[in-house]
PDB file of C-alpha atoms and ligand atoms in Angstrom:
ATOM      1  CA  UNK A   1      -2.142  13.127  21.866  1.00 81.00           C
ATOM      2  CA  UNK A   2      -4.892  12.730  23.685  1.00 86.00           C
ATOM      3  CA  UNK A   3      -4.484   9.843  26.555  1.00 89.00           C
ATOM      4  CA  UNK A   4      -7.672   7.940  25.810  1.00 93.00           C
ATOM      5  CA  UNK A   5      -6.017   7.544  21.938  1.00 95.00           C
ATOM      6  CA  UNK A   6      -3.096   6.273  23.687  1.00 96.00           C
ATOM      7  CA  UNK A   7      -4.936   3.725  25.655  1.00 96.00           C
ATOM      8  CA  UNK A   8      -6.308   2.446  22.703  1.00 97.00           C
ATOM      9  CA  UNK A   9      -3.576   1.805  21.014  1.00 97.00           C
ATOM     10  CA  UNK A  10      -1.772   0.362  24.544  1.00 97.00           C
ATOM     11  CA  UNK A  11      -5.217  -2.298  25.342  1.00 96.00           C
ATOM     12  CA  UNK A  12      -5.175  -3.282  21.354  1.00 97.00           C
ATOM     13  CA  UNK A  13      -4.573  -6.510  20.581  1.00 97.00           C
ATOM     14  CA  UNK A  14      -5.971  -7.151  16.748  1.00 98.00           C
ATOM     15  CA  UNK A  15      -4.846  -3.704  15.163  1.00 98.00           C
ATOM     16  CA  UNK A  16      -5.316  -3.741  11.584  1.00 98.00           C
ATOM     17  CA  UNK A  17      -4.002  -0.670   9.914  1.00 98.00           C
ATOM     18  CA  UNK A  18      -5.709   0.392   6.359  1.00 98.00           C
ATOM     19  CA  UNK A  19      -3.169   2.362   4.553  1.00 98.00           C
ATOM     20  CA  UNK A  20      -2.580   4.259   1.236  1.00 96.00           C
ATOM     21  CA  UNK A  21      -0.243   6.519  -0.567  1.00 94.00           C
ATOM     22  CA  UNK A  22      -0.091   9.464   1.947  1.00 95.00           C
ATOM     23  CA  UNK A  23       1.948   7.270   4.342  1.00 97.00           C
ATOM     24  CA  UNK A  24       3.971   7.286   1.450  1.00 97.00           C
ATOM     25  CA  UNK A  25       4.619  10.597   0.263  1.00 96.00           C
ATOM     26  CA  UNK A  26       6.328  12.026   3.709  1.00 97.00           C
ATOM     27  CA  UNK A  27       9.164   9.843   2.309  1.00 97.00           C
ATOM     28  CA  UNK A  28       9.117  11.714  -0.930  1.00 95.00           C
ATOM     29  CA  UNK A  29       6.589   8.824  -2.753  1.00 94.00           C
ATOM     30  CA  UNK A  30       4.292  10.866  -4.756  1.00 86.00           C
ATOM     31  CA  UNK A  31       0.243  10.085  -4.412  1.00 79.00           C
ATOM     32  CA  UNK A  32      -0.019   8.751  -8.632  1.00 68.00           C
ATOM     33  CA  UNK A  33      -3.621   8.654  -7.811  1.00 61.00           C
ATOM     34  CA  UNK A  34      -3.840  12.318  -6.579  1.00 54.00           C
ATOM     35  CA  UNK A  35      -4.076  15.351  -8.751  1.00 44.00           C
ATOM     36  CA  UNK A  36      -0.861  16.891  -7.724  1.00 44.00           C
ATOM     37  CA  UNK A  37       0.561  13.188  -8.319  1.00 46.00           C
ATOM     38  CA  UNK A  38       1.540  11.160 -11.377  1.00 51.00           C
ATOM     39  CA  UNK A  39      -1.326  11.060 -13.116  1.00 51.00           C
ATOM     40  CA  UNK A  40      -1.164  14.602 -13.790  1.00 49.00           C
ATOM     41  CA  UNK A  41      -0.467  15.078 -17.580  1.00 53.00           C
ATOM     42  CA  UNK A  42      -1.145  11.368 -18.766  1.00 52.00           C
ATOM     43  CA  UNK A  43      -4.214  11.877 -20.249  1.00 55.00           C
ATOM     44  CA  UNK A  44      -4.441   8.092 -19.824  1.00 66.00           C
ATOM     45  CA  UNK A  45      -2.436   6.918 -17.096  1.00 73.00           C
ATOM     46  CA  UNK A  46      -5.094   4.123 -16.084  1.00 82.00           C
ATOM     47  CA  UNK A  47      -4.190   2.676 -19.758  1.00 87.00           C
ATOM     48  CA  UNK A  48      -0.027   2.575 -18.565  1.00 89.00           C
ATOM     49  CA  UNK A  49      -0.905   0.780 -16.107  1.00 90.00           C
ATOM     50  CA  UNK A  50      -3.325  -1.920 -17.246  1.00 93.00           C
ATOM     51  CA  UNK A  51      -2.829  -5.480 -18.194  1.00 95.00           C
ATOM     52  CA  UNK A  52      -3.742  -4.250 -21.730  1.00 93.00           C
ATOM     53  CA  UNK A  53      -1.009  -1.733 -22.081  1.00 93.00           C
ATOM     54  CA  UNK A  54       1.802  -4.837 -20.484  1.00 96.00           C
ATOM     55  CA  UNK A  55       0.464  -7.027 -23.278  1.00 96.00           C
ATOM     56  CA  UNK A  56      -0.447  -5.162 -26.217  1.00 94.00           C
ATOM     57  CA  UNK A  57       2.456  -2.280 -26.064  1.00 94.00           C
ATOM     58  CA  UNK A  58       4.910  -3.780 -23.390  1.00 96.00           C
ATOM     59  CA  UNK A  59       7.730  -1.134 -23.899  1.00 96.00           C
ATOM     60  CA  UNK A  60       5.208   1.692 -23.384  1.00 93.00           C
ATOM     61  CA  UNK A  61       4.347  -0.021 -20.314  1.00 94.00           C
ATOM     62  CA  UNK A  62       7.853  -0.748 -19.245  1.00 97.00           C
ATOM     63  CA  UNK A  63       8.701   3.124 -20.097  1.00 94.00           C
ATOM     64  CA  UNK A  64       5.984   4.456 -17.987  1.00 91.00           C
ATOM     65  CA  UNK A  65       6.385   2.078 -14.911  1.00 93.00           C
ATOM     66  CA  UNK A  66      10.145   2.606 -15.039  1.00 94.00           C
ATOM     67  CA  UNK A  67      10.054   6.201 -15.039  1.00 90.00           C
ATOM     68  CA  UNK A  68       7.092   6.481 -12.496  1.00 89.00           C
ATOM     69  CA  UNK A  69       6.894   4.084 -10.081  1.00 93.00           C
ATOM     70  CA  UNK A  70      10.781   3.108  -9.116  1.00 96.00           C
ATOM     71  CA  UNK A  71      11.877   5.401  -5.990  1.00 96.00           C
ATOM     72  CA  UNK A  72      14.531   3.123  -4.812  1.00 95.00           C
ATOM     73  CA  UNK A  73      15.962   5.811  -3.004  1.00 96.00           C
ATOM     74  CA  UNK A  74      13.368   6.055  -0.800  1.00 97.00           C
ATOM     75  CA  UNK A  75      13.392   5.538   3.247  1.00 98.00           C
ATOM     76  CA  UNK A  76      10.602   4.623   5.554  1.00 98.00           C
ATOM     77  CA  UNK A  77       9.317   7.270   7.560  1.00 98.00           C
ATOM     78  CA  UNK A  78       8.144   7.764  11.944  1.00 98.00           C
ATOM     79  CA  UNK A  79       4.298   6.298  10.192  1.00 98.00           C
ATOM     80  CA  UNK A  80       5.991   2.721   8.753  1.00 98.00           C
ATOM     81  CA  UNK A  81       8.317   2.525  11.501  1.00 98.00           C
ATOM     82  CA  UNK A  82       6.005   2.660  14.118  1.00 98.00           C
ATOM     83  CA  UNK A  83       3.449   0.510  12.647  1.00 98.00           C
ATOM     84  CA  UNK A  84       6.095  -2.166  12.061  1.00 98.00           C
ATOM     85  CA  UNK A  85       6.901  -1.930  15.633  1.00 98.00           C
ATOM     86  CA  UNK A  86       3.078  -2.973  16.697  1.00 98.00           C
ATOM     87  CA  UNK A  87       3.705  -5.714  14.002  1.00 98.00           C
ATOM     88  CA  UNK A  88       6.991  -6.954  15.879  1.00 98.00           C
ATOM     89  CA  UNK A  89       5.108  -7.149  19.010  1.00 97.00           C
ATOM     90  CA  UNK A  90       2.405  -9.625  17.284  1.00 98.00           C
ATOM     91  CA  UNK A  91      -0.507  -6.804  17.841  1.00 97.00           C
ATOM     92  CA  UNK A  92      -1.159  -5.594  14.908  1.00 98.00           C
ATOM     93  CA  UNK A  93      -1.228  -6.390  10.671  1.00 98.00           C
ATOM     94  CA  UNK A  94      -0.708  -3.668   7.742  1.00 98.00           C
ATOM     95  CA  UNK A  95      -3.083  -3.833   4.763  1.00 98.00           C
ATOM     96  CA  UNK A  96      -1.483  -1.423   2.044  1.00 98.00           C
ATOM     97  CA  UNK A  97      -2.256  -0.191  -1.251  1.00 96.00           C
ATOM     98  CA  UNK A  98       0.976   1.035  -1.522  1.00 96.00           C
ATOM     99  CA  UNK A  99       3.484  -0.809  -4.114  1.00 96.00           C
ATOM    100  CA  UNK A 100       6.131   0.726  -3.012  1.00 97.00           C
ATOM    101  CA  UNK A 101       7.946  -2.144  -0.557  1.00 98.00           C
ATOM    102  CA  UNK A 102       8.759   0.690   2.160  1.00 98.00           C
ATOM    103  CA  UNK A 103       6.933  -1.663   4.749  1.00 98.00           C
ATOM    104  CA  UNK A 104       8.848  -4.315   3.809  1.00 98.00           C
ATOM    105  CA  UNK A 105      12.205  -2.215   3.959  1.00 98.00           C
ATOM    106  CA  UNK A 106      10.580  -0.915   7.898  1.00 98.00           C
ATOM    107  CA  UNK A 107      10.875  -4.748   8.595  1.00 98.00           C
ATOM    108  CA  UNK A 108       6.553  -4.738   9.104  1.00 98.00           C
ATOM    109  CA  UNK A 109       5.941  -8.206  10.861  1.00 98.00           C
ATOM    110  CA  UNK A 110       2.518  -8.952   9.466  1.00 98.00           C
ATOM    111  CA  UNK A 111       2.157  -7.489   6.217  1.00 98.00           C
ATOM    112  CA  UNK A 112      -0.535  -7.401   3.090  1.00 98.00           C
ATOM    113  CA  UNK A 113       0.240  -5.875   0.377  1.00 98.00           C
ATOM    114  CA  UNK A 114      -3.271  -5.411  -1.341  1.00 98.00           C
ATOM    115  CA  UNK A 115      -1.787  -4.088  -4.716  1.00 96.00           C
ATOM    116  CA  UNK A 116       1.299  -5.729  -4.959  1.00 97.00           C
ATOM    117  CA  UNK A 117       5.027  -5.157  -4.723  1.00 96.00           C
ATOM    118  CA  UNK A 118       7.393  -3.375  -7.289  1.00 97.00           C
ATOM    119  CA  UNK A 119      10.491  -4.558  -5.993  1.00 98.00           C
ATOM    120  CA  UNK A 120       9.003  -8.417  -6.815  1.00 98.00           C
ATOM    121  CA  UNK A 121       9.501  -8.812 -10.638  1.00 98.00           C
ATOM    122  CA  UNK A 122       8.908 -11.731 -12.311  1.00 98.00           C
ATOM    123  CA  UNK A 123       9.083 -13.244 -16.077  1.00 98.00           C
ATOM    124  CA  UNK A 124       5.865 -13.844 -18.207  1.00 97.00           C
ATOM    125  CA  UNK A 125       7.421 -16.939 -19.625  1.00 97.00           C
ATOM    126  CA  UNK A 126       8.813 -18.951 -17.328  1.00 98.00           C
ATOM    127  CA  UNK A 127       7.907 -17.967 -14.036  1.00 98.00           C
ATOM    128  CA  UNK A 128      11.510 -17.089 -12.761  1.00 98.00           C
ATOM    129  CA  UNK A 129      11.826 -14.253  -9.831  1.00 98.00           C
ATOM    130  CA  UNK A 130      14.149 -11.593 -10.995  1.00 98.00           C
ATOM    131  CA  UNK A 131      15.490  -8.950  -9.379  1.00 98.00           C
ATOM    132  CA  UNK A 132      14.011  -5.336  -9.673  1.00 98.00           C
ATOM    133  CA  UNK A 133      17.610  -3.942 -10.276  1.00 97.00           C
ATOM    134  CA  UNK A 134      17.924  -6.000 -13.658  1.00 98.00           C
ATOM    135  CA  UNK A 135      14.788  -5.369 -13.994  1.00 98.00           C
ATOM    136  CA  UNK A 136      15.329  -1.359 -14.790  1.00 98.00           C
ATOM    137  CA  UNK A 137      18.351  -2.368 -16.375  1.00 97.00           C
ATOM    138  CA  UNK A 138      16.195  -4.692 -19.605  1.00 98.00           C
ATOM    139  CA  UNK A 139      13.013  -5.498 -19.308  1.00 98.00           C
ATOM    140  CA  UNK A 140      13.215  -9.176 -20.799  1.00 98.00           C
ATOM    141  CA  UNK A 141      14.446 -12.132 -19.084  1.00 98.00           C
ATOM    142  CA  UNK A 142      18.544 -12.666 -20.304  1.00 96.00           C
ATOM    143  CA  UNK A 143      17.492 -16.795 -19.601  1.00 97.00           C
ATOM    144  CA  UNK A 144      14.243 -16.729 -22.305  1.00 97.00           C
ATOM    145  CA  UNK A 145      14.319 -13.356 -23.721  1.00 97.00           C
ATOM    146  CA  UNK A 146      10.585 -12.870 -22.122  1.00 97.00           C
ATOM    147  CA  UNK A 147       9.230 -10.083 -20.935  1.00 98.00           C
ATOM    148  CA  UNK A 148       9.635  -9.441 -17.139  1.00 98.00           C
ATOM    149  CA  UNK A 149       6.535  -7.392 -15.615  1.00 98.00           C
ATOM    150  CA  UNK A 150       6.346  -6.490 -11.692  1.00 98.00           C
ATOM    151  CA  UNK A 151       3.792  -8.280  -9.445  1.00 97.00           C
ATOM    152  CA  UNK A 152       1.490  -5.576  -8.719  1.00 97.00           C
ATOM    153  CA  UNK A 153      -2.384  -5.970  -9.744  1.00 96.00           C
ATOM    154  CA  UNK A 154      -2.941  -3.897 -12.714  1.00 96.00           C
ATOM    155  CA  UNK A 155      -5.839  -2.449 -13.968  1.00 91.00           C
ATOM    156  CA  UNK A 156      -8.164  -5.125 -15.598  1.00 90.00           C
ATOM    157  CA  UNK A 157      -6.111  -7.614 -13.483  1.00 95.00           C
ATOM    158  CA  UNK A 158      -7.835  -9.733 -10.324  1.00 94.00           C
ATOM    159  CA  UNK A 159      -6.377  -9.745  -7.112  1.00 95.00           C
ATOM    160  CA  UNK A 160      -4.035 -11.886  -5.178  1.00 95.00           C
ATOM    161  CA  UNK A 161      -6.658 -14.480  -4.034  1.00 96.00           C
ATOM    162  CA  UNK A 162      -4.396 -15.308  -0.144  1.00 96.00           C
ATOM    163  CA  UNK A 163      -3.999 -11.250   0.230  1.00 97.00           C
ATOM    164  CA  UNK A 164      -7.876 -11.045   0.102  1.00 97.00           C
ATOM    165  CA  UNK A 165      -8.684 -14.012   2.600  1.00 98.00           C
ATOM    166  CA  UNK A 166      -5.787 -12.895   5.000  1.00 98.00           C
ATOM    167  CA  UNK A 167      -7.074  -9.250   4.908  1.00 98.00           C
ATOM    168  CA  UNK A 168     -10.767 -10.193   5.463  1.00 98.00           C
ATOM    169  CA  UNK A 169      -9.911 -12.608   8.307  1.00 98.00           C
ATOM    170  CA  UNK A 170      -7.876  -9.546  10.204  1.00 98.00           C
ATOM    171  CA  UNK A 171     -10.460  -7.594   9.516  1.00 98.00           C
ATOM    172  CA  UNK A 172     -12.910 -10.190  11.179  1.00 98.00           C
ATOM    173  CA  UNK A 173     -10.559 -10.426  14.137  1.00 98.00           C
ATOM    174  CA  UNK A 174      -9.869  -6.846  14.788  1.00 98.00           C
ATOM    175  CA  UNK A 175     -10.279  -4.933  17.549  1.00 98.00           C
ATOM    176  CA  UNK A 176      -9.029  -1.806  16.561  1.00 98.00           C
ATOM    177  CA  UNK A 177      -9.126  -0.680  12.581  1.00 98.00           C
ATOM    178  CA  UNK A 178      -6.749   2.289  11.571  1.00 98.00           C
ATOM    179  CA  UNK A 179      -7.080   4.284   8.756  1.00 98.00           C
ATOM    180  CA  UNK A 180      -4.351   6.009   7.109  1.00 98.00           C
ATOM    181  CA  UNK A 181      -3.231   7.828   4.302  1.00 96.00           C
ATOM    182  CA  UNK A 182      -6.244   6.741   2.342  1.00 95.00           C
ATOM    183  CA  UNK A 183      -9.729   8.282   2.010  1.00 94.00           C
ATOM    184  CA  UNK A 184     -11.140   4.453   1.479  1.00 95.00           C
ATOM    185  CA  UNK A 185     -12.379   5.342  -2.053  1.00 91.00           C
ATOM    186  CA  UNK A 186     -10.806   2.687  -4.592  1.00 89.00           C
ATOM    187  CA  UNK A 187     -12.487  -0.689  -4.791  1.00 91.00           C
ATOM    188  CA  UNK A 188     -11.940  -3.759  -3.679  1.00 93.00           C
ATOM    189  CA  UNK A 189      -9.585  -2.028  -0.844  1.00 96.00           C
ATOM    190  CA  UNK A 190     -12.637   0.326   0.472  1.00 96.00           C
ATOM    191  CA  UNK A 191     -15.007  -2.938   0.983  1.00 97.00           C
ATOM    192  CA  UNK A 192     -12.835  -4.964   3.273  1.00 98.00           C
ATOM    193  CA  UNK A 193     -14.366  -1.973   6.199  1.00 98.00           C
ATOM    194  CA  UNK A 194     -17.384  -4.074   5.588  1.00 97.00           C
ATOM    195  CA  UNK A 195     -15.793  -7.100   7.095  1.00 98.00           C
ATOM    196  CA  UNK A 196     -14.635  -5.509  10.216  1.00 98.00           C
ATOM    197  CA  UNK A 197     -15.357  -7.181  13.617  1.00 98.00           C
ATOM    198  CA  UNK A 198     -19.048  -5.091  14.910  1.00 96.00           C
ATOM    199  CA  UNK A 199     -16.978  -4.272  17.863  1.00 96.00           C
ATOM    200  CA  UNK A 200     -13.545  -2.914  16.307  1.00 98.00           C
ATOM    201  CA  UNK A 201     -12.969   0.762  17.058  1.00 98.00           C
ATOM    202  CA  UNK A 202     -12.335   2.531  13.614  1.00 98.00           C
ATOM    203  CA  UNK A 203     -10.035   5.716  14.211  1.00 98.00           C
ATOM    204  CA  UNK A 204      -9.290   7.761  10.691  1.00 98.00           C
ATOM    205  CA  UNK A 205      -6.054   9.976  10.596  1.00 97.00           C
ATOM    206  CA  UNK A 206      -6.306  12.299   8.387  1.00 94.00           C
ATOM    207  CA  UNK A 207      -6.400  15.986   7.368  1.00 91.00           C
ATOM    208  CA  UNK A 208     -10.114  15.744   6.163  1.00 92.00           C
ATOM    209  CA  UNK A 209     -13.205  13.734   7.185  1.00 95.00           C
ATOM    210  CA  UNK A 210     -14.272  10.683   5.404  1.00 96.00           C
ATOM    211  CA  UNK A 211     -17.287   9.694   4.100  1.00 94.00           C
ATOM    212  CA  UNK A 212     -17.426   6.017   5.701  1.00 95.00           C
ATOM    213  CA  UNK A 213     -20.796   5.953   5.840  1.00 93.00           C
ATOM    214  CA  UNK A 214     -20.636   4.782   9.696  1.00 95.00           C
ATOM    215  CA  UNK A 215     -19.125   6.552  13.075  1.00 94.00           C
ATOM    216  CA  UNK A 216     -15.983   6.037  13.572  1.00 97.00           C
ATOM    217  CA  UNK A 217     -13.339   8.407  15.513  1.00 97.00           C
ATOM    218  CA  UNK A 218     -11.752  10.991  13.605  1.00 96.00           C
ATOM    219  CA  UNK A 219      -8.331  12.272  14.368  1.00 96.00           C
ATOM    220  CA  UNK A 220      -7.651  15.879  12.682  1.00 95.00           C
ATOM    221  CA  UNK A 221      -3.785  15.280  12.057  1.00 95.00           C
ATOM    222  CA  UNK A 222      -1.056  15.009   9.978  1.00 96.00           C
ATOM    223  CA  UNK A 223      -0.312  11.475  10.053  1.00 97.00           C
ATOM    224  CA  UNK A 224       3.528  12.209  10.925  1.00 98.00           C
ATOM    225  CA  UNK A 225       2.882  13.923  13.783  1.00 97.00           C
ATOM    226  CA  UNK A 226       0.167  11.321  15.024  1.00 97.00           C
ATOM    227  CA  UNK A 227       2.837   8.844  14.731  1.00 98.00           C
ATOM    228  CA  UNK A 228       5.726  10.923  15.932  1.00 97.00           C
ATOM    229  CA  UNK A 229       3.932  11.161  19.305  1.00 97.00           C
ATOM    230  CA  UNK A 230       1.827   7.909  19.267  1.00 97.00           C
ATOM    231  CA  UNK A 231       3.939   5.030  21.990  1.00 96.00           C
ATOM    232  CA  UNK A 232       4.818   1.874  21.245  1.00 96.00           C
ATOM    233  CA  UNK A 233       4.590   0.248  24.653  1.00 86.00           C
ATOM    234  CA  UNK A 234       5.234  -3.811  24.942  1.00 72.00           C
TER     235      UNK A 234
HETATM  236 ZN1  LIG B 301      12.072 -16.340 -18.324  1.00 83.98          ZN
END
């Protein structure tokens, strides 16, 4: 690593760290929005997961989610670890798409989770937290007999009102804006970059270039290795 990219990191003090699936998939999380991911072979995988398919046809919904989206299994990897570790240290917040609770299971300090959480289930009738383990077990609440669904924001669902406004005031206090794992195409996520501070630094990690439609400083890695080497200094 380059010791100017180190520096950055080190003088920091307002990281915010935009992050999708491929932070994900070194720990064996496959990219559903990808070709080589879930979606391949559902002609109409959008449907499974909309707030139509949990209302009109709950099992199918249930089916899908339960086969698809539950890796509980799964372990953090070098990129959630060390980004929790900037988090410890007060310096730095994670806005995810991912749903898959690995930064909470990394013990990430200051945490959005723009999409939601699968390991939070709740039921449609009364409200009640349940956990994700009964969950897979039945997918109706043994109180009411209602059907449980997992807090993530669906397709044709709105999002989590306090995740926007905490996102878009890091965003307006940052200092340094990391991308990760995403190529900042899905919307809502891709517009917070236009509430970044005008003098954040925006480094991308990636294998390819984006198309940002500013400058920003583009680091040709895999995101593993980036992190592997990347400090954490107090
Ligand atoms: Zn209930």
């Amino acid at each position: 690593m380059e010791a100017s990219l180190q520096a950055t990191f080190d003088e920091a003090q307002h990281i915010v760290f935009l992050t999708g699936a491929g932070v994900s998939t070194p720990s064996g999380i496959p990219d559903y929005r990808s070709k080589n991911g879930l979606y391949t072979g559902h002609r109409n995988a959008e449907y499974y997961l909309s707030h139509t398919c949990l209302v009109q046809e709950p099992a199918v919904f249930y089916d899908y989610v339960k086969r698809n989206l539950y890796y509980p299994d799964a372990k953090p990897n070098i990129i959630h670890e060390k980004q929790a570790a900037l988090t410890q240290q007060d310096r730095a917040m994670v806005i995810t798409q991912n749903i898959d609770n690995l930064y909470n299971v990394a013990h990430t300090k200051h945490l959005v989770e723009f999409h939601g959480n699968m390991y939070q289930v709740h039921c449609q009738v009364c409200g009640a937290k349940v956990a994700w383990q009964d969950y897979l077990q039945d997918p109706h609440h043994e109180v009411d007999g209602g059907w449980l669904r997992p807090d993530v924001v669906l397709y044709d669902e709105g999002l989590n009102e306090m995740n926007i406004q905490r996102s878009v005031a890091a965003m307006n206090q940052a200092d340094l804006v990391v991308i990760v794992g995403t190529s900042m195409r899905v919307y809502p996520f891709a517009g917070l970059l236009d509430y970044r501070n005008s003098a954040a630094k925006v480094v991308v990690i990636n294998q390819e270039k984006l198309d940002l439609g500013f400058d920003y400083d583009m680091v040709q890695a895999d995101a593993t290795d980036f992190f592997n080497e990347l400090q954490v200094r107090g």
